[in-house]
mmCIF file of C-alpha atoms and ligand atoms in Angstrom:
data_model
loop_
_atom_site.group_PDB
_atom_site.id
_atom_site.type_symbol
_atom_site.label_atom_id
_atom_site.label_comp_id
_atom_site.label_asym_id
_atom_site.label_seq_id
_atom_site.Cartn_x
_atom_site.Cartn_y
_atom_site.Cartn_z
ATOM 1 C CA UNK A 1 16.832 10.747 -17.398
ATOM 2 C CA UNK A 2 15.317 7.855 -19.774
ATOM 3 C CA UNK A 3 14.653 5.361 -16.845
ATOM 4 C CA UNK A 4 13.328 2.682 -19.642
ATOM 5 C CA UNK A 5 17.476 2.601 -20.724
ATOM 6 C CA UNK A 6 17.997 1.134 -17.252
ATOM 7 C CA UNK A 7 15.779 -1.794 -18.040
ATOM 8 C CA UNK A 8 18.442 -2.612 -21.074
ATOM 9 C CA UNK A 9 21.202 -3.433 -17.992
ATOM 10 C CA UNK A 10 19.908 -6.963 -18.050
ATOM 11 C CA UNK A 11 20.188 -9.925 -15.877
ATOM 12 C CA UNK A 12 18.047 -12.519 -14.455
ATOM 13 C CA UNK A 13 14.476 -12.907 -12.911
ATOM 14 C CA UNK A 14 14.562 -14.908 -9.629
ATOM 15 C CA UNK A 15 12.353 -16.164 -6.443
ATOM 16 C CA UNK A 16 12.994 -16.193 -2.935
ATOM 17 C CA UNK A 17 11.762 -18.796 -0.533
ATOM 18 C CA UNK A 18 11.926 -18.105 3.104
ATOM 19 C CA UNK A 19 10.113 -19.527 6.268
ATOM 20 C CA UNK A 20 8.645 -17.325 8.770
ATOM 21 C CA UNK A 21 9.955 -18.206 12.581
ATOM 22 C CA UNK A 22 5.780 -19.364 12.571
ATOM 23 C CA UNK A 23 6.722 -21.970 10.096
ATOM 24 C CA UNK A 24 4.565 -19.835 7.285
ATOM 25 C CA UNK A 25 5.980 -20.228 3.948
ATOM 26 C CA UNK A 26 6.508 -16.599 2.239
ATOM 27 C CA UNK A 27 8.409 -15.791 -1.054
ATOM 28 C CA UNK A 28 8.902 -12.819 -3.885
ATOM 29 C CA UNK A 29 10.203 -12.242 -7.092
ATOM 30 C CA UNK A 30 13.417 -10.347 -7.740
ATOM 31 C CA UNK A 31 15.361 -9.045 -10.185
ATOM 32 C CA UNK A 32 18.430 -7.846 -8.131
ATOM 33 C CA UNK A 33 20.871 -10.586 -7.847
ATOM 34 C CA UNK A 34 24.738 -10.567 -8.268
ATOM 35 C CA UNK A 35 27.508 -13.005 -7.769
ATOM 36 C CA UNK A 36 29.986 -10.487 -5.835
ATOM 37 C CA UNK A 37 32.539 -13.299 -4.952
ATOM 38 C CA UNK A 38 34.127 -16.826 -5.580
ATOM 39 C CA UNK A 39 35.876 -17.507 -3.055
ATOM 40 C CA UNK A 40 33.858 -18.480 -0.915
ATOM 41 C CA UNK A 41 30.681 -18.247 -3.155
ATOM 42 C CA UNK A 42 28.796 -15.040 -2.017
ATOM 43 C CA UNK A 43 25.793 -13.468 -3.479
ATOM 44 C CA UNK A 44 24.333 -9.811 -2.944
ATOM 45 C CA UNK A 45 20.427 -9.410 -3.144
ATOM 46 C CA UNK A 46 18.484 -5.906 -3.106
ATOM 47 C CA UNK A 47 14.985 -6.382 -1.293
ATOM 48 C CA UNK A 48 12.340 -3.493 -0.741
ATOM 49 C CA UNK A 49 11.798 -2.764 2.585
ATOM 50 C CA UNK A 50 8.394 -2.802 2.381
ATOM 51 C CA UNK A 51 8.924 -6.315 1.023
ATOM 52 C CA UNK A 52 7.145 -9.021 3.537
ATOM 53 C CA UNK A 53 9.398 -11.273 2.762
ATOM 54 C CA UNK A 54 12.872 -8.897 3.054
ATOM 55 C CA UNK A 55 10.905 -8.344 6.707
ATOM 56 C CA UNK A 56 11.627 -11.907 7.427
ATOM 57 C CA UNK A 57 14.808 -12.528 5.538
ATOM 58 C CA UNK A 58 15.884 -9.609 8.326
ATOM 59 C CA UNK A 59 14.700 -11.991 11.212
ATOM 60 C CA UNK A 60 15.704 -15.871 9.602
ATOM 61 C CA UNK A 61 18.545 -14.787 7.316
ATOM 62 C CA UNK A 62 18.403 -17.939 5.552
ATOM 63 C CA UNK A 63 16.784 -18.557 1.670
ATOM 64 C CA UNK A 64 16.184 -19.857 -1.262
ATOM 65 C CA UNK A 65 16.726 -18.181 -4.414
ATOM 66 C CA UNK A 66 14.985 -20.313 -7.869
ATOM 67 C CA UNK A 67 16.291 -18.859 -11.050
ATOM 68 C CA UNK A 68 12.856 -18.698 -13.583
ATOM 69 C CA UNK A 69 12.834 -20.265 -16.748
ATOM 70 C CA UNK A 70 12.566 -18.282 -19.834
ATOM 71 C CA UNK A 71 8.475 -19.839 -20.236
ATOM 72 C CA UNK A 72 8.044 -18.999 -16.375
ATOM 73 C CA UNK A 73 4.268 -17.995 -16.760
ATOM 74 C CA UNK A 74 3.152 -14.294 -16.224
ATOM 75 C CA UNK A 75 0.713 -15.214 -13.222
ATOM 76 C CA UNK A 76 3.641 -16.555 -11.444
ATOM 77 C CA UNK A 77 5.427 -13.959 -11.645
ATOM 78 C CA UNK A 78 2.229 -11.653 -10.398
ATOM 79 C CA UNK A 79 1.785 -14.237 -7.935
ATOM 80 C CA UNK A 80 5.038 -13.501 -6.111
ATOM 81 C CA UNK A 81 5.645 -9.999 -7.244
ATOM 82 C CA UNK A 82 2.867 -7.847 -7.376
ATOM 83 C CA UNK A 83 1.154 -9.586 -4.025
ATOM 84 C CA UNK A 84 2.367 -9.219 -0.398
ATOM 85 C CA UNK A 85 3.120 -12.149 1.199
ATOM 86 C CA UNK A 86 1.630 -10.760 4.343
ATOM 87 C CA UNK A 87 -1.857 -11.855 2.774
ATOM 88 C CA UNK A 88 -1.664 -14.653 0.534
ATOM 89 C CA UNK A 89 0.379 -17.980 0.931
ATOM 90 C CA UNK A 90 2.191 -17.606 -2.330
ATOM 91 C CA UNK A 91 3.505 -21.551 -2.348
ATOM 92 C CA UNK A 92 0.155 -23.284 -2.007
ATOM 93 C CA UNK A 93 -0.638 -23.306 -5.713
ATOM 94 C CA UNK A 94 3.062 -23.230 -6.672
ATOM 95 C CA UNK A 95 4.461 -26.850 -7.909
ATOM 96 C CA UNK A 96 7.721 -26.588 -5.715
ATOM 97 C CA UNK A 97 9.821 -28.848 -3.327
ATOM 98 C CA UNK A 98 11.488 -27.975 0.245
ATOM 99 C CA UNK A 99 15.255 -28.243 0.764
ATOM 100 C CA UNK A 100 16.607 -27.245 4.507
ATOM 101 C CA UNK A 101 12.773 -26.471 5.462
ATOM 102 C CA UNK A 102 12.628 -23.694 2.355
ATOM 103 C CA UNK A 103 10.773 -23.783 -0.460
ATOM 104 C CA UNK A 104 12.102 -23.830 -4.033
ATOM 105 C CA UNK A 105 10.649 -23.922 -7.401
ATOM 106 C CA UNK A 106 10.137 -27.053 -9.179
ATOM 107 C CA UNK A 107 10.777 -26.116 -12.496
ATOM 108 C CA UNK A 108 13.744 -23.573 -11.848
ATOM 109 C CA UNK A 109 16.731 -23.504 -14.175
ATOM 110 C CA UNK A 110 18.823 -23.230 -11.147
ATOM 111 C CA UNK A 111 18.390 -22.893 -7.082
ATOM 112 C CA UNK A 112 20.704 -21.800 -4.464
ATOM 113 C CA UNK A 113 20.065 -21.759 -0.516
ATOM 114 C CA UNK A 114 21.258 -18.422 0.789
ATOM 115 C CA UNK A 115 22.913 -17.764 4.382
ATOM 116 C CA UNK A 116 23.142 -13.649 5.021
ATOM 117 C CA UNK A 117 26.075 -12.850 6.406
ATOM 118 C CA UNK A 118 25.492 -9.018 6.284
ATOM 119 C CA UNK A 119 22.988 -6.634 5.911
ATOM 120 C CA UNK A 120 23.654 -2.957 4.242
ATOM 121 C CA UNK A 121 20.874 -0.617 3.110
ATOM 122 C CA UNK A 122 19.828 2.280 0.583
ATOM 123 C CA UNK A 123 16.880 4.783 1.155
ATOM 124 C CA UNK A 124 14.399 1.992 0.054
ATOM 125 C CA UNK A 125 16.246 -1.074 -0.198
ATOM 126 C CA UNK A 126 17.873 -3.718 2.449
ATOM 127 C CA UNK A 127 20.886 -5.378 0.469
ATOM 128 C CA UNK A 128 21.491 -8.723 1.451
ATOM 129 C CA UNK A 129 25.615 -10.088 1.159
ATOM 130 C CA UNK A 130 24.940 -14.068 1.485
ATOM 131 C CA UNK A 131 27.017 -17.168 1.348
ATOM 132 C CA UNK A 132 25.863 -19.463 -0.871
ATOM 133 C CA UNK A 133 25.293 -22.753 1.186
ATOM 134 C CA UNK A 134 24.018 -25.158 -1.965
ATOM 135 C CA UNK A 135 23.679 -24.339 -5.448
ATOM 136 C CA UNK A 136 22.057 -27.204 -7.917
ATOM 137 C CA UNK A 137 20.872 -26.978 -11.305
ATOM 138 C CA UNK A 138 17.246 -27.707 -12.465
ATOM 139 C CA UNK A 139 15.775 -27.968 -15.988
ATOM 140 C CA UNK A 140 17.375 -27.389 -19.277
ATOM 141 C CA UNK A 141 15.472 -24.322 -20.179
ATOM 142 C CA UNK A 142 17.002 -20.995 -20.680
ATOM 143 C CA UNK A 143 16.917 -18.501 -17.848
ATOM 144 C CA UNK A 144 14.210 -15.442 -18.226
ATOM 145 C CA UNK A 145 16.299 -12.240 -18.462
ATOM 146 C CA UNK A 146 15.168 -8.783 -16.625
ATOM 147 C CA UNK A 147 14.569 -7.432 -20.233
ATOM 148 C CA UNK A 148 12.305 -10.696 -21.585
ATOM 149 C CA UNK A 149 10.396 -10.185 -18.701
ATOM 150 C CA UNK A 150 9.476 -6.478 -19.084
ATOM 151 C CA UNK A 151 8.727 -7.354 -22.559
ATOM 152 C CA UNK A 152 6.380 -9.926 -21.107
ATOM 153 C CA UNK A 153 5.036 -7.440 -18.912
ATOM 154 C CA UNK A 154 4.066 -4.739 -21.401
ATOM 155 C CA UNK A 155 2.788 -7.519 -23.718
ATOM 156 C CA UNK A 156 0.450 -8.510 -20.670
ATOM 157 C CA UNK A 157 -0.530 -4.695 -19.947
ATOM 158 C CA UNK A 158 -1.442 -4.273 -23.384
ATOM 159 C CA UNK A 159 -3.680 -7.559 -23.615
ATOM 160 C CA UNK A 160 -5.573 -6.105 -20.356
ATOM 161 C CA UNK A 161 -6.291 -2.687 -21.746
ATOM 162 C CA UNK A 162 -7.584 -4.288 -24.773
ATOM 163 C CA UNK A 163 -9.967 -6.868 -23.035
ATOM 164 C CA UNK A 164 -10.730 -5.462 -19.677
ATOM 165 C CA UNK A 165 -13.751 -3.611 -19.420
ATOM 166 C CA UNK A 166 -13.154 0.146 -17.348
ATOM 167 C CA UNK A 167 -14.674 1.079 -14.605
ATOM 168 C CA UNK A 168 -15.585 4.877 -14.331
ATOM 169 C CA UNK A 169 -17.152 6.901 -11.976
ATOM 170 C CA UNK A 170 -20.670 8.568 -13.081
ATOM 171 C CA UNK A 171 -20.156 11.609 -11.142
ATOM 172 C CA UNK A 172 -16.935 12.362 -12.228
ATOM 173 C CA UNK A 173 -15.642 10.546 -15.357
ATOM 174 C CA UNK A 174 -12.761 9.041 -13.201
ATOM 175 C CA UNK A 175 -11.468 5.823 -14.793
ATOM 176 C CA UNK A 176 -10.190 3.569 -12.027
ATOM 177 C CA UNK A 177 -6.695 2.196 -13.134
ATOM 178 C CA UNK A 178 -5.374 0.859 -9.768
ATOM 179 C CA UNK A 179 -3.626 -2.316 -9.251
ATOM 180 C CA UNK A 180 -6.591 -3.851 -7.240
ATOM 181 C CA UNK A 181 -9.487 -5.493 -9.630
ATOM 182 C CA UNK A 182 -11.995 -3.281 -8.840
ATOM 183 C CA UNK A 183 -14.110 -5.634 -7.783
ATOM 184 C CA UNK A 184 -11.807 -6.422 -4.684
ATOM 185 C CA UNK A 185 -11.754 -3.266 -3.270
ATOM 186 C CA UNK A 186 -13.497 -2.336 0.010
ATOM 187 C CA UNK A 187 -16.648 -1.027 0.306
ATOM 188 C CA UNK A 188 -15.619 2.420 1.895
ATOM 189 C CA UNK A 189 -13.134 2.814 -0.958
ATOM 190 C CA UNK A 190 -14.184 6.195 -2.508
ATOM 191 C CA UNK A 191 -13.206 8.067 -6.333
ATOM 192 C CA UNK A 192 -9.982 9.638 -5.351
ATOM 193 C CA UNK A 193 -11.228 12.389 -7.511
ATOM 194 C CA UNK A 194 -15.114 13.549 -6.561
ATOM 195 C CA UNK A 195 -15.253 11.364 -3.360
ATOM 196 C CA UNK A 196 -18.068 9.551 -4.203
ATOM 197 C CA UNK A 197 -18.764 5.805 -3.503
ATOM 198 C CA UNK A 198 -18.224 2.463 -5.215
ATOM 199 C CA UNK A 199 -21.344 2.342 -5.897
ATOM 200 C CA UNK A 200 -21.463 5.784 -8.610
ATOM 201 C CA UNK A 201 -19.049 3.347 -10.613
ATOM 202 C CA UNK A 202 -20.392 1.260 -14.001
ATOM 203 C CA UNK A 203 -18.521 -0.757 -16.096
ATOM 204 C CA UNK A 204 -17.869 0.759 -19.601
HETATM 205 FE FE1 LIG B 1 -15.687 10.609 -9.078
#
């Protein structure tokens, strides 16, 4: 199987808005998004399970879904897809606006408020079969497609290899490559190889 032929199925790059039942803002970025229906409009979304945010879509049922621009920046898109929103309140440095008490992206090329009607699931996956309550457009720009975006990604990936100093334990010759900065990492963390602690590790 040549998984990278999948990425060539293309289609758009999106964020959710939700609101906990706490009133906390959370969000994510997607890539799974379909229009299954026109008449009425309905939408199908694929969330992780382990997905804070599909956790709450489970509970509220209702969001917001901003389609990103072609330009959408790279740390957005780390912002609301490589981070849980269990940790970090993903809106507060986000320029975006609240319709029905969600939030939505300013700059989107297109938003949509969401109203799950039914849930179905896959091993990993909670699918999401929504009406689509409003739908308005937003800037001019094109929409970022799925395969842009892992261009974007690799591009990024490359840059970091290229500037970011490694960190590698002296015991061992482990080179940490998680997707925590080192830096961040508690201080029990040990080298998954030799079992030695943070502090064996220098910066090469
Ligand atoms: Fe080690």
């Amino acid at each position: 199987m040549d998984i990278a032929a999948l990425f060539k199925i293309s289609h758009g790059v999106y964020l959710t808005g939700a609101r906990e039942e706490n009133g906390r803002l959370v969000g994510s970025c997607i890539d799974a998004v379909m229009v299954v229906e026109a008449d009425p409009y309905q939408i199908a979304v694929s969330l992780s399970k382990k997905s804070w945010t599909c956790q709450t879509l489970l509970k509220t049922k209702m969001f917001t879904l901003s389609v990103l621009p072609e330009d959408a920046s790279f740390d957005l898109i780390r912002r609301f897809g490589f981070v849980s929103s269990q940790h970090e309140n993903k809106w507060d440095n986000t320029p975006h606006e609240i319709k029905n008490g969600l939030p939505f992206l300013k700059n989107a090329v297109a938003c949509l408020i969401a109203q799950t009607n039914k849930i179905t699931e896959t091993s990993n996956h909670f699918i999401f079969l929504c009406d689509v309550r409003d739908v308005w457009a937003g800037t001019m720009n094109p929409p970022l497609t799925y395969a842009d975006y892992q261009q974007k990604t690799k591009q990024q990936e490359r840059k970091k290899t290229m500037t970011e100093k490694k960190w590698v334990c002296t015991i061992c010759g482990y080179v940490y490559d998680g997707d925590v900065p080192f830096e961040q990492l508690p201080d029990d963390w040990v080298c998954p190889v030799c079992g030695e602690p943070k502090s064996v590790f220098v910066q090469e």
